[in-house]
mmCIF file of C-alpha atoms in Angstrom:
data_model
loop_
_atom_site.group_PDB
_atom_site.id
_atom_site.type_symbol
_atom_site.label_atom_id
_atom_site.label_comp_id
_atom_site.label_asym_id
_atom_site.label_seq_id
_atom_site.Cartn_x
_atom_site.Cartn_y
_atom_site.Cartn_z
ATOM 1 C CA MET Z 1 108.193 76.220 82.457
ATOM 2 C CA PRO Z 2 108.490 74.196 85.643
ATOM 3 C CA SER Z 3 111.071 76.668 86.994
ATOM 4 C CA ALA Z 4 108.801 79.614 86.170
ATOM 5 C CA ILE Z 5 105.886 77.917 87.922
ATOM 6 C CA LYS Z 6 108.096 77.182 90.928
ATOM 7 C CA HIS Z 7 109.376 80.773 91.124
ATOM 8 C CA ASP Z 8 105.833 82.052 90.881
ATOM 9 C CA ALA Z 9 104.559 79.758 93.637
ATOM 10 C CA GLU Z 10 107.347 80.943 95.920
ATOM 11 C CA LEU Z 11 107.372 84.636 95.102
ATOM 12 C CA SER Z 12 103.981 85.810 93.813
ATOM 13 C CA SER Z 13 102.910 86.720 97.347
ATOM 14 C CA LYS Z 14 105.905 89.079 97.495
ATOM 15 C CA GLY Z 15 104.873 90.799 94.277
ATOM 16 C CA LEU Z 16 106.320 88.753 91.419
ATOM 17 C CA VAL Z 17 104.106 88.502 88.350
ATOM 18 C CA THR Z 18 104.836 85.582 86.020
ATOM 19 C CA ILE Z 19 103.217 85.541 82.595
ATOM 20 C CA LEU Z 20 103.379 82.367 80.543
ATOM 21 C CA VAL Z 21 102.787 83.135 76.880
ATOM 22 C CA GLU Z 22 102.161 80.186 74.572
ATOM 23 C CA VAL Z 23 103.767 81.063 71.230
ATOM 24 C CA GLN Z 24 103.212 77.919 69.178
ATOM 25 C CA GLY Z 25 99.717 78.802 68.063
ATOM 26 C CA ALA Z 26 97.601 76.954 70.608
ATOM 27 C CA ASP Z 27 94.087 78.281 71.022
ATOM 28 C CA ASP Z 28 92.574 78.992 74.428
ATOM 29 C CA ALA Z 29 90.959 75.559 74.708
ATOM 30 C CA ARG Z 30 94.124 73.644 73.901
ATOM 31 C CA LEU Z 31 96.196 75.794 76.243
ATOM 32 C CA GLU Z 32 93.792 75.307 79.134
ATOM 33 C CA HIS Z 33 93.580 71.546 78.602
ATOM 34 C CA PHE Z 34 97.353 71.254 78.300
ATOM 35 C CA LEU Z 35 97.984 73.217 81.474
ATOM 36 C CA TRP Z 36 95.470 71.263 83.540
ATOM 37 C CA LYS Z 37 96.875 67.992 82.280
ATOM 38 C CA THR Z 38 100.576 68.843 82.507
ATOM 39 C CA PHE Z 39 100.926 71.511 85.174
ATOM 40 C CA PRO Z 40 97.806 71.370 87.401
ATOM 41 C CA GLN Z 41 99.510 73.425 90.114
ATOM 42 C CA ASN Z 42 100.283 76.274 87.725
ATOM 43 C CA ARG Z 43 98.991 79.595 89.001
ATOM 44 C CA CYS Z 44 100.991 81.835 86.659
ATOM 45 C CA PHE Z 45 99.135 84.292 84.475
ATOM 46 C CA SER Z 46 98.822 82.195 81.307
ATOM 47 C CA CYS Z 47 97.667 83.143 77.841
ATOM 48 C CA THR Z 48 97.911 82.515 74.154
ATOM 49 C CA SER Z 49 99.605 85.088 71.986
ATOM 50 C CA THR Z 50 101.914 85.448 69.039
ATOM 51 C CA GLY Z 51 103.359 88.749 70.105
ATOM 52 C CA VAL Z 52 105.132 89.769 73.281
ATOM 53 C CA PRO Z 53 107.180 92.887 73.997
ATOM 54 C CA LEU Z 54 110.539 91.108 74.235
ATOM 55 C CA PRO Z 55 113.663 91.078 72.055
ATOM 56 C CA PRO Z 56 113.742 88.609 69.152
ATOM 57 C CA SER Z 57 114.740 85.018 69.846
ATOM 58 C CA ASP Z 58 115.625 81.992 67.764
ATOM 59 C CA GLY Z 59 113.338 79.701 69.703
ATOM 60 C CA ILE Z 60 111.904 78.782 73.040
ATOM 61 C CA PRO Z 61 112.090 78.746 75.971
ATOM 62 C CA HIS Z 62 112.709 82.464 75.943
ATOM 63 C CA ALA Z 63 111.974 84.897 78.730
ATOM 64 C CA GLY Z 64 112.332 88.456 79.854
ATOM 65 C CA VAL Z 65 112.563 90.078 83.275
ATOM 66 C CA ILE Z 66 110.914 93.488 83.522
ATOM 67 C CA GLY Z 67 111.738 95.646 86.518
ATOM 68 C CA VAL Z 68 109.339 97.467 88.806
ATOM 69 C CA ASP Z 69 109.654 100.650 86.743
ATOM 70 C CA GLY Z 70 108.943 98.920 83.435
ATOM 71 C CA THR Z 71 112.568 98.574 82.290
ATOM 72 C CA LEU Z 72 113.617 95.400 80.510
ATOM 73 C CA LEU Z 73 116.392 94.041 82.738
ATOM 74 C CA TRP Z 74 117.245 90.791 81.032
ATOM 75 C CA ALA Z 75 116.131 88.603 78.144
ATOM 76 C CA GLY Z 76 117.264 85.195 77.008
ATOM 77 C CA ASN Z 77 116.980 81.491 77.654
ATOM 78 C CA PRO Z 78 115.942 81.139 81.306
ATOM 79 C CA LEU Z 79 117.512 77.681 81.455
ATOM 80 C CA ALA Z 80 120.906 79.148 80.524
ATOM 81 C CA GLU Z 81 121.073 81.784 83.261
ATOM 82 C CA PRO Z 82 118.836 80.690 86.142
ATOM 83 C CA LYS Z 83 121.024 82.357 88.784
ATOM 84 C CA LYS Z 84 120.995 85.696 86.968
ATOM 85 C CA VAL Z 85 117.199 85.554 86.655
ATOM 86 C CA ALA Z 86 116.784 84.686 90.343
ATOM 87 C CA GLU Z 87 119.097 87.538 91.396
ATOM 88 C CA LEU Z 88 117.226 90.082 89.293
ATOM 89 C CA ILE Z 89 113.881 88.963 90.655
ATOM 90 C CA ASP Z 90 115.181 89.202 94.213
ATOM 91 C CA GLN Z 91 116.632 92.658 93.532
ATOM 92 C CA GLU Z 92 113.287 93.906 92.187
ATOM 93 C CA LEU Z 93 111.282 92.352 94.991
ATOM 94 C CA GLN Z 94 113.427 94.316 97.437
ATOM 95 C CA LYS Z 95 112.313 97.456 95.599
ATOM 96 C CA VAL Z 96 108.682 96.382 95.943
ATOM 97 C CA LYS Z 97 109.159 96.020 99.679
ATOM 98 C CA LYS Z 98 111.288 99.101 100.341
ATOM 99 C CA GLY Z 99 110.170 101.365 97.505
ATOM 100 C CA TRP Z 100 112.465 102.987 94.989
ATOM 101 C CA GLY Z 101 113.221 106.406 93.594
ATOM 102 C CA ASP Z 102 115.541 109.368 93.999
ATOM 103 C CA THR Z 103 113.864 110.777 97.088
ATOM 104 C CA ALA Z 104 112.750 109.470 100.459
ATOM 105 C CA ASP Z 105 109.194 110.546 99.615
ATOM 106 C CA ALA Z 106 109.173 108.470 96.445
ATOM 107 C CA ARG Z 107 110.501 105.424 98.255
ATOM 108 C CA LYS Z 108 107.953 105.764 101.070
ATOM 109 C CA VAL Z 109 104.998 106.213 98.714
ATOM 110 C CA ARG Z 110 106.017 103.256 96.550
ATOM 111 C CA ALA Z 111 106.688 101.012 99.535
ATOM 112 C CA ALA Z 112 103.165 101.762 100.744
ATOM 113 C CA LEU Z 113 101.574 101.478 97.317
ATOM 114 C CA TYR Z 114 103.279 98.384 95.941
ATOM 115 C CA GLY Z 115 104.826 96.732 98.986
ATOM 116 C CA LYS Z 116 102.017 97.117 101.505
ATOM 117 C CA ARG Z 117 99.263 97.513 98.903
ATOM 118 C CA ASP Z 118 97.998 100.401 100.998
ATOM 119 C CA LEU Z 119 96.292 102.852 98.669
ATOM 120 C CA ALA Z 120 95.077 105.114 101.456
ATOM 121 C CA GLY Z 121 98.510 105.222 103.079
ATOM 122 C CA ALA Z 122 100.189 106.019 99.778
ATOM 123 C CA ALA Z 123 97.610 108.709 99.008
ATOM 124 C CA ALA Z 124 98.156 110.328 102.425
ATOM 125 C CA LEU Z 125 101.914 110.403 101.897
ATOM 126 C CA VAL Z 126 101.474 112.030 98.500
ATOM 127 C CA ALA Z 127 99.033 114.574 99.897
ATOM 128 C CA ALA Z 128 101.636 115.643 102.448
ATOM 129 C CA MET Z 129 104.257 116.341 99.766
ATOM 130 C CA ALA Z 130 105.009 119.810 98.463
ATOM 131 C CA ASP Z 131 103.377 120.604 95.134
ATOM 132 C CA GLY Z 132 105.505 119.916 92.076
ATOM 133 C CA ASP Z 133 106.385 117.381 89.426
ATOM 134 C CA ALA Z 134 107.447 114.709 91.913
ATOM 135 C CA LYS Z 135 104.128 114.911 93.707
ATOM 136 C CA ALA Z 136 102.173 114.868 90.450
ATOM 137 C CA GLU Z 137 104.059 111.797 89.248
ATOM 138 C CA LEU Z 138 103.414 109.833 92.433
ATOM 139 C CA GLN Z 139 99.776 110.962 92.551
ATOM 140 C CA ALA Z 140 99.360 109.607 89.037
ATOM 141 C CA GLU Z 141 100.817 106.260 90.141
ATOM 142 C CA VAL Z 142 98.381 106.069 93.048
ATOM 143 C CA ASP Z 143 95.461 106.971 90.797
ATOM 144 C CA ARG Z 144 96.467 104.390 88.187
ATOM 145 C CA ARG Z 145 96.849 101.677 90.797
ATOM 146 C CA TYR Z 146 93.413 102.412 92.219
ATOM 147 C CA ALA Z 147 91.773 102.512 88.785
ATOM 148 C CA SER Z 148 93.440 99.228 87.846
ATOM 149 C CA ALA Z 149 92.289 97.507 91.032
ATOM 150 C CA LYS Z 150 88.727 98.701 90.510
ATOM 151 C CA LYS Z 151 88.705 97.615 86.883
ATOM 152 C CA ALA Z 152 90.138 94.227 87.856
ATOM 153 C CA VAL Z 153 87.047 93.496 89.949
ATOM 154 C CA ALA Z 154 84.801 94.073 86.940
ATOM 155 C CA ASN Z 155 87.074 92.028 84.689
ATOM 156 C CA LEU Z 156 87.022 89.077 87.060
ATOM 157 C CA GLN Z 157 83.233 89.231 87.249
ATOM 158 C CA ASP Z 158 83.031 89.292 83.477
ATOM 159 C CA GLN Z 159 85.344 86.266 83.309
ATOM 160 C CA GLY Z 160 83.016 84.308 85.604
ATOM 161 C CA ARG Z 161 85.396 84.408 88.542
ATOM 162 C CA TRP Z 162 83.064 85.869 91.102
ATOM 163 C CA LEU Z 163 84.745 84.473 94.193
ATOM 164 C CA ASP Z 164 88.043 86.007 93.103
ATOM 165 C CA ALA Z 165 86.234 89.235 92.223
ATOM 166 C CA GLN Z 166 84.640 89.373 95.661
ATOM 167 C CA ALA Z 167 87.998 88.811 97.341
ATOM 168 C CA ALA Z 168 89.551 91.524 95.161
ATOM 169 C CA ALA Z 169 86.744 93.953 96.036
ATOM 170 C CA ARG Z 170 87.188 93.267 99.748
ATOM 171 C CA ASP Z 171 90.948 93.796 99.462
ATOM 172 C CA LEU Z 172 90.319 97.037 97.598
ATOM 173 C CA LEU Z 173 87.909 98.336 100.231
ATOM 174 C CA LYS Z 174 90.466 97.551 102.920
ATOM 175 C CA SER Z 175 93.190 99.269 100.904
ATOM 176 C CA VAL Z 176 91.273 102.518 100.364
ATOM 177 C CA GLY Z 177 90.817 102.948 104.115
ATOM 178 C CA GLN Z 178 88.712 105.948 105.055
ATOM 179 C CA LYS Z 179 89.253 107.948 101.874
ATOM 180 C CA ALA Z 180 85.651 108.975 101.295
ATOM 181 C CA GLU Z 181 85.829 109.399 97.526
ATOM 182 C CA TRP Z 182 87.157 105.883 97.035
ATOM 183 C CA VAL Z 183 84.933 104.279 99.679
ATOM 184 C CA ALA Z 184 81.922 105.746 97.865
ATOM 185 C CA GLU Z 185 83.021 104.012 94.667
ATOM 186 C CA VAL Z 186 84.113 100.689 96.120
ATOM 187 C CA THR Z 187 81.172 100.088 98.448
ATOM 188 C CA PRO Z 188 78.723 99.617 95.535
ATOM 189 C CA LEU Z 189 81.135 97.126 93.987
ATOM 190 C CA LEU Z 190 80.889 94.984 97.097
ATOM 191 C CA ALA Z 191 77.114 95.389 97.215
ATOM 192 C CA GLU Z 192 76.880 93.672 93.819
ATOM 193 C CA PHE Z 193 77.848 90.409 95.461
ATOM 194 C CA ASP Z 194 74.753 90.609 97.683
ATOM 195 C CA SER Z 195 72.371 91.206 94.779
ATOM 196 C CA GLU Z 196 70.266 88.350 93.392
ATOM 197 C CA GLN Z 197 72.593 88.066 90.404
ATOM 198 C CA GLY Z 198 75.614 88.233 92.650
ATOM 199 C CA LYS Z 199 74.325 85.510 94.929
ATOM 200 C CA ALA Z 200 73.596 83.273 91.935
ATOM 201 C CA GLU Z 201 77.081 83.849 90.543
ATOM 202 C CA ILE Z 202 78.748 83.200 93.892
ATOM 203 C CA ALA Z 203 76.741 80.009 94.431
ATOM 204 C CA ALA Z 204 77.685 78.768 90.970
ATOM 205 C CA ASP Z 205 81.325 79.704 91.480
ATOM 206 C CA LYS Z 206 81.503 77.769 94.742
ATOM 207 C CA LYS Z 207 80.393 74.672 92.825
ATOM 208 C CA LEU Z 208 82.853 75.366 90.025
ATOM 209 C CA GLU Z 209 85.669 75.813 92.527
ATOM 210 C CA LYS Z 210 85.110 72.210 93.645
ATOM 211 C CA VAL Z 211 85.757 71.097 90.075
ATOM 212 C CA VAL Z 212 88.835 73.304 89.876
ATOM 213 C CA LYS Z 213 90.075 71.814 93.137
ATOM 214 C CA SER Z 214 89.687 68.322 91.696
ATOM 215 C CA LEU Z 215 91.673 69.419 88.642
ATOM 216 C CA ARG Z 216 94.472 70.650 90.870
ATOM 217 C CA GLU Z 217 94.388 67.199 92.492
ATOM 218 C CA LYS Z 218 94.969 65.694 89.035
ATOM 219 C CA LYS Z 219 91.446 64.209 88.823
ATOM 220 C CA LEU Z 220 91.150 65.267 85.203
ATOM 221 C CA ASP Z 221 88.932 62.379 84.128
ATOM 222 C CA GLN Z 222 86.197 63.238 86.621
ATOM 223 C CA ALA Z 223 85.924 66.898 85.705
ATOM 224 C CA PRO Z 224 83.848 66.734 82.463
ATOM 225 C CA LYS Z 225 81.034 64.786 84.123
ATOM 226 C CA ALA Z 226 81.060 67.175 87.096
ATOM 227 C CA LEU Z 227 80.980 70.161 84.748
ATOM 228 C CA GLN Z 228 78.063 68.725 82.764
ATOM 229 C CA ALA Z 229 76.123 68.322 85.999
ATOM 230 C CA LEU Z 230 77.097 71.818 87.106
ATOM 231 C CA LEU Z 231 75.933 73.360 83.827
ATOM 232 C CA LYS Z 232 72.386 72.107 84.471
ATOM 233 C CA THR Z 233 72.216 74.479 87.442
ATOM 234 C CA THR Z 234 74.179 77.553 86.429
ATOM 235 C CA GLY Z 235 71.677 79.081 84.002
ATOM 236 C CA GLU Z 236 72.746 82.245 82.186
ATOM 237 C CA THR Z 237 75.471 83.142 84.623
ATOM 238 C CA LYS Z 238 78.989 84.321 83.872
ATOM 239 C CA VAL Z 239 80.245 81.406 85.931
ATOM 240 C CA GLY Z 240 78.209 79.069 83.750
ATOM 241 C CA ALA Z 241 79.911 80.481 80.672
ATOM 242 C CA ARG Z 242 83.275 79.892 82.315
ATOM 243 C CA ALA Z 243 82.293 76.315 83.190
ATOM 244 C CA GLN Z 244 81.212 75.748 79.588
ATOM 245 C CA LYS Z 245 84.559 77.067 78.382
ATOM 246 C CA LEU Z 246 86.411 74.777 80.758
ATOM 247 C CA LEU Z 247 84.372 71.792 79.591
ATOM 248 C CA LYS Z 248 85.164 72.621 75.980
ATOM 249 C CA ALA Z 249 88.851 72.846 76.868
ATOM 250 C CA LEU Z 250 88.897 69.479 78.593
ATOM 251 C CA GLU Z 251 87.147 67.918 75.589
ATOM 252 C CA THR Z 252 89.743 69.356 73.206
ATOM 253 C CA PRO Z 253 92.095 66.548 72.219
ATOM 254 C CA LEU Z 254 95.839 66.824 72.714
ATOM 255 C CA GLU Z 255 98.082 64.994 70.253
ATOM 256 C CA ASN Z 256 99.402 62.563 72.824
ATOM 257 C CA ASP Z 257 95.968 61.623 74.244
ATOM 258 C CA MET L 1 108.299 68.591 73.368
ATOM 259 C CA LEU L 2 111.115 71.113 73.727
ATOM 260 C CA ALA L 3 113.081 69.578 70.874
ATOM 261 C CA ARG L 4 110.142 70.049 68.551
ATOM 262 C CA SER L 5 109.670 73.598 69.686
ATOM 263 C CA PHE L 6 112.928 74.756 68.150
ATOM 264 C CA LEU L 7 111.751 73.584 64.746
ATOM 265 C CA LEU L 8 108.721 75.830 64.670
ATOM 266 C CA PRO L 9 108.504 78.696 62.221
ATOM 267 C CA LEU L 10 110.155 81.817 63.554
ATOM 268 C CA ALA L 11 107.031 83.814 62.725
ATOM 269 C CA LEU L 12 105.263 82.242 65.636
ATOM 270 C CA THR L 13 107.844 83.478 68.100
ATOM 271 C CA LEU L 14 108.475 86.965 66.790
ATOM 272 C CA PRO L 15 108.118 89.756 69.328
ATOM 273 C CA LEU L 16 105.777 92.685 68.738
ATOM 274 C CA ALA L 17 108.687 95.080 68.518
ATOM 275 C CA ALA L 18 112.396 94.717 69.036
ATOM 276 C CA GLN L 19 113.239 95.681 72.608
ATOM 277 C CA THR L 20 116.658 96.060 74.123
ATOM 278 C CA VAL L 21 117.799 95.411 77.649
ATOM 279 C CA GLY L 22 117.831 98.673 79.569
ATOM 280 C CA SER L 23 114.945 100.229 77.656
ATOM 281 C CA LYS L 24 111.403 100.755 78.872
ATOM 282 C CA VAL L 25 109.040 98.089 77.637
ATOM 283 C CA PRO L 26 106.032 99.519 75.783
ATOM 284 C CA ASP L 27 102.592 98.772 77.115
ATOM 285 C CA HIS L 28 100.977 95.621 75.846
ATOM 286 C CA THR L 29 97.493 94.224 76.241
ATOM 287 C CA PHE L 30 97.416 90.477 76.774
ATOM 288 C CA PRO L 31 94.558 88.135 75.900
ATOM 289 C CA THR L 32 92.437 87.069 78.854
ATOM 290 C CA PHE L 33 94.661 85.232 81.303
ATOM 291 C CA LEU L 34 94.028 81.872 82.842
ATOM 292 C CA ASN L 35 94.836 82.399 86.545
ATOM 293 C CA GLY L 36 94.917 86.173 86.159
ATOM 294 C CA ASP L 37 93.831 88.724 88.726
ATOM 295 C CA GLY L 38 91.784 90.893 86.392
ATOM 296 C CA ARG L 39 94.682 92.994 85.118
ATOM 297 C CA GLN L 40 95.317 92.631 81.391
ATOM 298 C CA THR L 41 97.936 95.199 80.418
ATOM 299 C CA LEU L 42 101.648 95.389 81.139
ATOM 300 C CA ALA L 43 101.233 98.948 82.419
ATOM 301 C CA GLU L 44 98.962 97.685 85.183
ATOM 302 C CA PHE L 45 101.846 95.633 86.586
ATOM 303 C CA PHE L 46 103.995 98.744 87.103
ATOM 304 C CA GLY L 47 105.473 98.510 90.593
ATOM 305 C CA GLN L 48 105.984 94.764 90.436
ATOM 306 C CA PRO L 49 108.665 92.706 88.661
ATOM 307 C CA VAL L 50 107.298 90.785 85.710
ATOM 308 C CA VAL L 51 108.724 87.637 84.155
ATOM 309 C CA ILE L 52 107.377 86.905 80.691
ATOM 310 C CA ASP L 53 108.083 83.322 79.674
ATOM 311 C CA ARG L 54 107.497 82.319 76.069
ATOM 312 C CA TRP L 55 106.893 78.633 75.719
ATOM 313 C CA GLY L 56 104.965 76.103 73.662
ATOM 314 C CA THR L 57 102.555 73.246 74.082
ATOM 315 C CA HIS L 58 103.842 71.189 71.143
#
């Protein structure tokens, strides 16, 4: 765990995604409380689950490294082979940066799409390719990446993370450049943040972020009182629901409390 | 904490399907992430390396 959190802190900006899956049956509230108490600096994607698409194991910790193209590259105890894991991650991050594939076109498109996060640039490179299977495959990757980014904005809003959603929408608008079809779809997403509802959600999220900041500073004991005060002002917002969930988590006892 | 974790029933740590190194990992939808970026499926991470770390809170 600590090594995964450390890797993620160092390498997520270069494209690494680290998913921590709790497999001992904790519910969401227990997991959230445990993470804030034990690993307040954790920024890995973290969830509860009893099933993950990895080979069987006799116990934990157990991890898998999945390459940029979705291939399982390694699985095992991450404490047993830390160097191997680090080398594989570095190898795959080079692919993110430089692109990968059998042709120069594929490498250029993927470097733009995944390395530079430049949807418009990737789309222009694909458009310039000769028609055929290779072009169709890369076009599908560009389309999937765009659809995923757009959906992510809505998901973050639904999860009460409006500041993150706004940042994601701004990044998306920047990434789609001047491509009219995409600009026409992304611009309304950004406009939502200027609506009355959007303003209320953003205002509430700014208050909640102060509580989250205090949690990252290990001020766990102060958070419930701050959340109770916050909930008197958030009304029926998505952010309010998230604050309520966080309060419930922090009130969930851990065995060693 | 880690010592206890090895005593847990295997059922809690079973994978969805047996995968082998070198094979493509099937898509998987995760529960809502803490600290996520709005993406919820493995397929949406295509183009980036993914480390999945199975661990426990007990």
